[in-house]
Amino acid sequence: MAARTLFRVVRRQIHHNMCYVMNGPSVERHVSVNKFERKMKWLSSEEHYRVRISRWLDNGVLGLVLDILEAVVSVVFAICYVVNSYSPGPGIPADVWTVELSCALFFLTDLMSRGILLAESFKSMLCWNTFINCLVILPVYPAAMFVPTQYVPRIPFIIFMTCRRDSSFWHGGGYLRLIYPIRFLKCSMEIRAVLHRGRSFMSPVMLFGLMAYFKFLSVIFVAAGVIQITETSFSADVTNDGDWTFFNSLFKSILTFVYVDYPPAENPVSKIIVGTLLVFLLIIIPYELSKLFDINSLYSSYEHDTYHPSHHSKHIVICGDLTPQRIEQCFWEVALLMDPFFAKRAVYIQGSVLDADAATRAACDTAAAIFVLTRKTGHEDVNVSDHRTIMRAIEVRQVSPAASIFVQIHLSTNRHLLEASGITNVLCISEVMHSLLAQNCFCPGFSTLMFNLTAALRSIDVKVDHTWESRFLHGASHELYSVTLPPSHVVSGLTFAEVAVMVHTQCQSAILIAIRVPVPEDDADDDSSSSVIILNPGNSYLCHGNETGYVIARDRTQADLVLGMAKDPNWGSSHSASTSTSNGANDPLVPKASLQQTAQLTPDKAVSSPTAAAIAKDKVKHLSNPTNIKRGLGARKKRTARTIMWAASKLQETSERHKSKKMDEFVVDDVPKLHFPLKPIVVVSLGSVFPENLEFFIAPLRAPTVKDHHPIVLMSSELPSEEVFAHIRPFSDVFLVKGEPTRLGSLKRAGIEIAFKVVLLCSEEDFGTASNQLLADATSIAVHKSITSLLGPRNAPMVVTKLVNRSNVNFISHNLKQSGWFDRGRPPSTTSDTIKFLCSPSFASGLTYSTELCDNLIINHFFNPMIKDIVRELVFSPLRESKLYPGKSKFSAFERNFATSGLQRSSLFTCELPLDFVGKSFAYCFEYLLLSDAILTLGVYRCLPPDLVPGVSPQSTAKARIERHETERAVPFGYVYLNPLASEIMTGDDLLYVLSHKQPCWA
């Protein structure tokens, strides 16, 4: 009541203001209202109610029911005409006549109510629908209402009492029967009205196509009736038999319109009418088709698709900034491209998760997982892209609170916005990409190795032969699996290194790389995990059985062999003696004395390292064929340490000297004039602005586990802002160069001619359309070509490139000018795109990485949840002592005080193969390094043989890489060979991928 009173007051005030404005000096204050205006006012009020009722019927459920009922009745009415055409006469069958009268009465009632009484205006009644209704209704009642009847119908309606069933236009001949085929137009009209009400449940193209289909179909049926009636205009009895039944006439009508042949009739009237209809179709069909194509160009079929989830299977939703190439790669990761029923299991829906209708059509509320992918579009700021992604993620959390949500963002500074909304599965692209590219500088092929470990490539079944592709794909087919170690009676008292040897020996060369260590109750926090993952703790951890470990294996079957391992009796007395002299051997958290420390403390007791001549031939044979004969027969013994202990430097993040320096002090004009003692690492940014989060690139290169800290030169067309530079300022030996990266002079000033490594960061701009997406790496490829041409083919592999589109990886391979090491021929046409990408020389060698590969990582996180923790340990292990380590705020007290626990953590490095390991099997190297220095070998980086390296003199090609001085070795260029066959013979050109607590340096 208060609201209504307020409305009246406002309305009166508005009326008063309007009167005040209109009643000026030249206008009369009182305007007289005549009777006509008062009558129009009353009519307007009545029309208002009629319009409301009419629109309620047009949009309400009752109107829909009436339209459906009218469509059904119109079809029945048309069937009555067809049945009547087959009746022998002279009258209409009683049942048919009753149905016709009922249908006509229904149409008449609807016409009087909705067509006349509820019409908005008189003009709205003069339309095509009213004309069709009159032609259908009036021939029934007027023709049968004024003749005395001798027939009493079964339905007791008074109006039927005055109707005769033989009073019809059909029987008796003549052209008045042409009114009856109009009933097919009535059917088409009503059916199209029902379809129009369902426009929200189908695409515009489908709606228009169905309406046009029924329109053409009604014309064909009308033509069939016209042919039948005109050919039997003076002999009505032949319509029920002979050549001019309705079915035969319909068949001839179809042939007429299909073949555009001579009309199948001799009657002149039939020819005129059929010819007119034929011309009408020849005109209307192209017109309707053009409208259909116009509608099809305006709408996408995916805008109206709907996914109906099944109760027997789960589904996932992938949304965000998607492109066709990105969708294809995502589906490869979820194993749908390998499914023969891929088309039945993938539904493409165009829309946004911010739209409630689109989210409902995608069944987001029942999804098992939702992936929100991000990507920068055009020249927009990465913060804008992150904010768009965060908005989608928050909406997804509200729509589907029970689903697992995985989100990608660009900058780590925006992570807290998602964590505040309860979303913890967040992947920061800049963190991962910059850390991978940084570790590629001192660990060749690191990014490719990580991709092979995390990507779903288990379907690749390759038999190792003489080709490098077979070895690379053999390693790529391995994945990470979580396993349970054997019970205590099998592994109790053994160190992690010794258990890793057992796993490799008894589990078909599977590699145990990490173990989950329980956190002591005193050090556990309420909001932290009760265990931590440690990569290769070596001899510092004693296993006690049933722990969770992580292995590299071909499939789950091979990984499950770990639990069924038997106790190895070949450890001998040396192991017993070492375990008996260890303090607290039963406590897994009490470290054992490392072999490196033992070798330094008791050098007189050290056993000399075996050489190739000292190993018996039969033992080498056993090591080369692990599947037939057990490896390592006899008592196990410890090996002499092979590494040199070097002092580790600390990460200089808190240097007050660097904090007080201004940005101008870091800017240099000519890097070669500085005469660095070590070759610099040059980072060339191709974007229009200085890239953010470069601290994740610098920190791994300044880690205390890295032996040599090379100077870092950052080149960009624009200097960083003070806010961005604040994260770079604490690091030592970092320099800025301002210049255009596409100009060779600027690149020379940045020091690429004296560089240790050159890293190209793509711009990630201008790929809004499909064509621009394929050309997004044009600048990166051009700059890469300029640098490799300047450096020459011998030093070309020192350039590491970050790409936007992984399909452009072949352009980088072309710039490398590979020789006989990599096949120049084109891959077979039957090879999948993923295999072509994997086997491209630039990716297999680790010289290229694409931002699209971060999609693989986040999607595999859903299928293999432990991937996140393992990848964080592998990728961010150099950042553990830094504030940049992801998730540091969630570490338990045990992890924050990890150094006091005595346990050792490892990081991934590459190192040269020791000279005396040349010619040995991989199994021998694997076991030897574990038992000597607790160094875990994951694979090899097989470099280009010296005789294939461009620019090497023929006199020096006889020497292998390991036999040369460090200054004479070529830039590493080869392929990643993960978990080689146990019988694989090591060469002097191999680099080892090892997990060690610091970068190995051989004695």
PDB file of C-alpha atoms in Angstrom, residues 43-167:
ATOM      1  CA  LEU A  43     -11.191   1.954 -25.753  1.00  0.00           C
ATOM      2  CA  SER A  44      -7.500   2.297 -24.978  1.00  0.00           C
ATOM      3  CA  SER A  45      -8.072   0.806 -21.537  1.00  0.00           C
ATOM      4  CA  GLU A  46      -9.973  -2.109 -23.062  1.00  0.00           C
ATOM      5  CA  GLU A  47      -7.287  -2.588 -25.676  1.00  0.00           C
ATOM      6  CA  HIS A  48      -4.704  -2.660 -22.912  1.00  0.00           C
ATOM      7  CA  TYR A  49      -6.325  -5.721 -21.355  1.00  0.00           C
ATOM      8  CA  ARG A  50      -6.685  -7.424 -24.735  1.00  0.00           C
ATOM      9  CA  VAL A  51      -3.024  -6.852 -25.485  1.00  0.00           C
ATOM     10  CA  ARG A  52      -2.031  -8.298 -22.115  1.00  0.00           C
ATOM     11  CA  ILE A  53      -4.140 -11.428 -22.654  1.00  0.00           C
ATOM     12  CA  SER A  54      -2.886 -11.805 -26.210  1.00  0.00           C
ATOM     13  CA  ARG A  55       0.769 -11.539 -25.192  1.00  0.00           C
ATOM     14  CA  TRP A  56       0.186 -13.911 -22.279  1.00  0.00           C
ATOM     15  CA  LEU A  57      -1.147 -16.501 -24.724  1.00  0.00           C
ATOM     16  CA  ASP A  58       1.713 -15.826 -27.128  1.00  0.00           C
ATOM     17  CA  ASN A  59       4.380 -16.374 -24.465  1.00  0.00           C
ATOM     18  CA  GLY A  60       2.682 -18.543 -21.843  1.00  0.00           C
ATOM     19  CA  VAL A  61       2.322 -22.257 -21.399  1.00  0.00           C
ATOM     20  CA  LEU A  62      -1.393 -22.190 -22.215  1.00  0.00           C
ATOM     21  CA  GLY A  63      -0.681 -20.590 -25.569  1.00  0.00           C
ATOM     22  CA  LEU A  64       1.947 -23.259 -26.295  1.00  0.00           C
ATOM     23  CA  VAL A  65      -0.552 -26.011 -25.479  1.00  0.00           C
ATOM     24  CA  LEU A  66      -3.131 -24.410 -27.757  1.00  0.00           C
ATOM     25  CA  ASP A  67      -0.626 -24.132 -30.622  1.00  0.00           C
ATOM     26  CA  ILE A  68       0.414 -27.768 -30.275  1.00  0.00           C
ATOM     27  CA  LEU A  69      -3.229 -28.849 -30.125  1.00  0.00           C
ATOM     28  CA  GLU A  70      -4.053 -26.760 -33.165  1.00  0.00           C
ATOM     29  CA  ALA A  71      -1.142 -28.272 -35.097  1.00  0.00           C
ATOM     30  CA  VAL A  72      -2.343 -31.782 -34.259  1.00  0.00           C
ATOM     31  CA  VAL A  73      -5.934 -30.915 -35.203  1.00  0.00           C
ATOM     32  CA  SER A  74      -4.780 -29.400 -38.512  1.00  0.00           C
ATOM     33  CA  VAL A  75      -2.919 -32.605 -39.375  1.00  0.00           C
ATOM     34  CA  VAL A  76      -6.034 -34.628 -38.522  1.00  0.00           C
ATOM     35  CA  PHE A  77      -8.113 -32.230 -40.618  1.00  0.00           C
ATOM     36  CA  ALA A  78      -5.799 -32.752 -43.615  1.00  0.00           C
ATOM     37  CA  ILE A  79      -5.897 -36.527 -43.141  1.00  0.00           C
ATOM     38  CA  CYS A  80      -9.695 -36.352 -43.266  1.00  0.00           C
ATOM     39  CA  TYR A  81      -9.421 -34.785 -46.699  1.00  0.00           C
ATOM     40  CA  VAL A  82      -7.079 -37.554 -47.914  1.00  0.00           C
ATOM     41  CA  VAL A  83      -9.376 -40.248 -46.499  1.00  0.00           C
ATOM     42  CA  ASN A  84     -12.367 -38.519 -48.068  1.00  0.00           C
ATOM     43  CA  SER A  85     -10.661 -38.609 -51.466  1.00  0.00           C
ATOM     44  CA  TYR A  86     -10.600 -42.427 -51.266  1.00  0.00           C
ATOM     45  CA  SER A  87     -14.265 -42.798 -50.208  1.00  0.00           C
ATOM     46  CA  PRO A  88     -16.534 -44.168 -52.993  1.00  0.00           C
ATOM     47  CA  GLY A  89     -19.306 -41.625 -52.169  1.00  0.00           C
ATOM     48  CA  PRO A  90     -21.842 -40.261 -52.635  1.00  0.00           C
ATOM     49  CA  GLY A  91     -21.471 -38.950 -49.060  1.00  0.00           C
ATOM     50  CA  ILE A  92     -18.648 -38.640 -46.561  1.00  0.00           C
ATOM     51  CA  PRO A  93     -18.193 -41.505 -44.081  1.00  0.00           C
ATOM     52  CA  ALA A  94     -19.932 -40.799 -40.798  1.00  0.00           C
ATOM     53  CA  ASP A  95     -16.783 -40.935 -38.639  1.00  0.00           C
ATOM     54  CA  VAL A  96     -14.841 -38.717 -41.038  1.00  0.00           C
ATOM     55  CA  TRP A  97     -17.689 -36.215 -41.163  1.00  0.00           C
ATOM     56  CA  THR A  98     -17.853 -36.047 -37.353  1.00  0.00           C
ATOM     57  CA  VAL A  99     -14.091 -35.448 -37.122  1.00  0.00           C
ATOM     58  CA  GLU A 100     -14.253 -32.739 -39.792  1.00  0.00           C
ATOM     59  CA  LEU A 101     -17.038 -30.896 -37.999  1.00  0.00           C
ATOM     60  CA  SER A 102     -15.141 -31.094 -34.685  1.00  0.00           C
ATOM     61  CA  CYS A 103     -11.925 -29.798 -36.247  1.00  0.00           C
ATOM     62  CA  ALA A 104     -13.732 -26.954 -38.009  1.00  0.00           C
ATOM     63  CA  LEU A 105     -15.487 -25.979 -34.807  1.00  0.00           C
ATOM     64  CA  PHE A 106     -12.148 -25.885 -32.968  1.00  0.00           C
ATOM     65  CA  PHE A 107     -10.609 -23.687 -35.675  1.00  0.00           C
ATOM     66  CA  LEU A 108     -13.628 -21.377 -35.659  1.00  0.00           C
ATOM     67  CA  THR A 109     -13.489 -20.952 -31.880  1.00  0.00           C
ATOM     68  CA  ASP A 110      -9.786 -20.183 -31.986  1.00  0.00           C
ATOM     69  CA  LEU A 111     -10.275 -17.710 -34.845  1.00  0.00           C
ATOM     70  CA  MET A 112     -13.049 -15.872 -33.013  1.00  0.00           C
ATOM     71  CA  SER A 113     -11.138 -15.709 -29.709  1.00  0.00           C
ATOM     72  CA  ARG A 114      -7.501 -15.207 -30.587  1.00  0.00           C
ATOM     73  CA  GLY A 115      -7.866 -13.981 -34.136  1.00  0.00           C
ATOM     74  CA  ILE A 116     -10.653 -11.401 -33.716  1.00  0.00           C
ATOM     75  CA  LEU A 117     -11.539 -10.674 -30.091  1.00  0.00           C
ATOM     76  CA  LEU A 118      -7.916 -10.507 -28.918  1.00  0.00           C
ATOM     77  CA  ALA A 119      -6.561  -8.757 -31.998  1.00  0.00           C
ATOM     78  CA  GLU A 120      -4.550  -5.673 -31.151  1.00  0.00           C
ATOM     79  CA  SER A 121      -5.955  -3.730 -34.109  1.00  0.00           C
ATOM     80  CA  PHE A 122      -8.248  -4.191 -37.050  1.00  0.00           C
ATOM     81  CA  LYS A 123      -5.306  -4.280 -39.418  1.00  0.00           C
ATOM     82  CA  SER A 124      -3.813  -7.213 -37.569  1.00  0.00           C
ATOM     83  CA  MET A 125      -6.867  -9.298 -38.543  1.00  0.00           C
ATOM     84  CA  LEU A 126      -6.280  -8.728 -42.250  1.00  0.00           C
ATOM     85  CA  CYS A 127      -3.411 -11.144 -42.692  1.00  0.00           C
ATOM     86  CA  TRP A 128      -2.502 -14.353 -44.493  1.00  0.00           C
ATOM     87  CA  ASN A 129      -3.354 -16.536 -41.489  1.00  0.00           C
ATOM     88  CA  THR A 130      -6.908 -15.204 -41.313  1.00  0.00           C
ATOM     89  CA  PHE A 131      -7.389 -15.842 -45.020  1.00  0.00           C
ATOM     90  CA  ILE A 132      -6.181 -19.446 -44.715  1.00  0.00           C
ATOM     91  CA  ASN A 133      -8.426 -20.047 -41.700  1.00  0.00           C
ATOM     92  CA  CYS A 134     -11.478 -18.761 -43.583  1.00  0.00           C
ATOM     93  CA  LEU A 135     -10.765 -21.010 -46.580  1.00  0.00           C
ATOM     94  CA  VAL A 136     -10.443 -24.000 -44.274  1.00  0.00           C
ATOM     95  CA  ILE A 137     -13.397 -23.357 -41.934  1.00  0.00           C
ATOM     96  CA  LEU A 138     -16.143 -21.782 -44.083  1.00  0.00           C
ATOM     97  CA  PRO A 139     -16.485 -24.612 -46.639  1.00  0.00           C
ATOM     98  CA  VAL A 140     -17.447 -26.999 -43.814  1.00  0.00           C
ATOM     99  CA  TYR A 141     -20.135 -25.133 -41.888  1.00  0.00           C
ATOM    100  CA  PRO A 142     -21.807 -22.871 -44.484  1.00  0.00           C
ATOM    101  CA  ALA A 143     -21.958 -25.715 -46.972  1.00  0.00           C
ATOM    102  CA  ALA A 144     -23.702 -28.017 -44.520  1.00  0.00           C
ATOM    103  CA  MET A 145     -25.766 -25.869 -42.208  1.00  0.00           C
ATOM    104  CA  PHE A 146     -28.806 -24.760 -44.233  1.00  0.00           C
ATOM    105  CA  VAL A 147     -29.940 -28.007 -45.829  1.00  0.00           C
ATOM    106  CA  PRO A 148     -32.483 -30.239 -44.059  1.00  0.00           C
ATOM    107  CA  THR A 149     -30.717 -33.234 -42.683  1.00  0.00           C
ATOM    108  CA  GLN A 150     -31.502 -36.917 -42.634  1.00  0.00           C
ATOM    109  CA  TYR A 151     -28.423 -37.757 -40.622  1.00  0.00           C
ATOM    110  CA  VAL A 152     -28.097 -37.486 -36.875  1.00  0.00           C
ATOM    111  CA  PRO A 153     -24.448 -37.598 -35.753  1.00  0.00           C
ATOM    112  CA  ARG A 154     -23.262 -39.351 -32.671  1.00  0.00           C
ATOM    113  CA  ILE A 155     -22.007 -36.178 -30.951  1.00  0.00           C
ATOM    114  CA  PRO A 156     -25.042 -34.383 -29.450  1.00  0.00           C
ATOM    115  CA  PHE A 157     -24.285 -30.844 -30.579  1.00  0.00           C
ATOM    116  CA  ILE A 158     -27.184 -28.753 -31.855  1.00  0.00           C
ATOM    117  CA  ILE A 159     -25.189 -27.344 -34.694  1.00  0.00           C
ATOM    118  CA  PHE A 160     -24.524 -30.854 -35.978  1.00  0.00           C
ATOM    119  CA  MET A 161     -28.278 -31.541 -36.127  1.00  0.00           C
ATOM    120  CA  THR A 162     -28.570 -29.161 -39.075  1.00  0.00           C
ATOM    121  CA  CYS A 163     -25.680 -30.626 -41.082  1.00  0.00           C
ATOM    122  CA  ARG A 164     -25.751 -33.233 -43.830  1.00  0.00           C
ATOM    123  CA  ARG A 165     -22.759 -35.401 -44.524  1.00  0.00           C
ATOM    124  CA  ASP A 166     -23.489 -35.419 -48.214  1.00  0.00           C
ATOM    125  CA  SER A 167     -23.486 -31.620 -48.340  1.00  0.00           C
TER     126      SER A 167
END
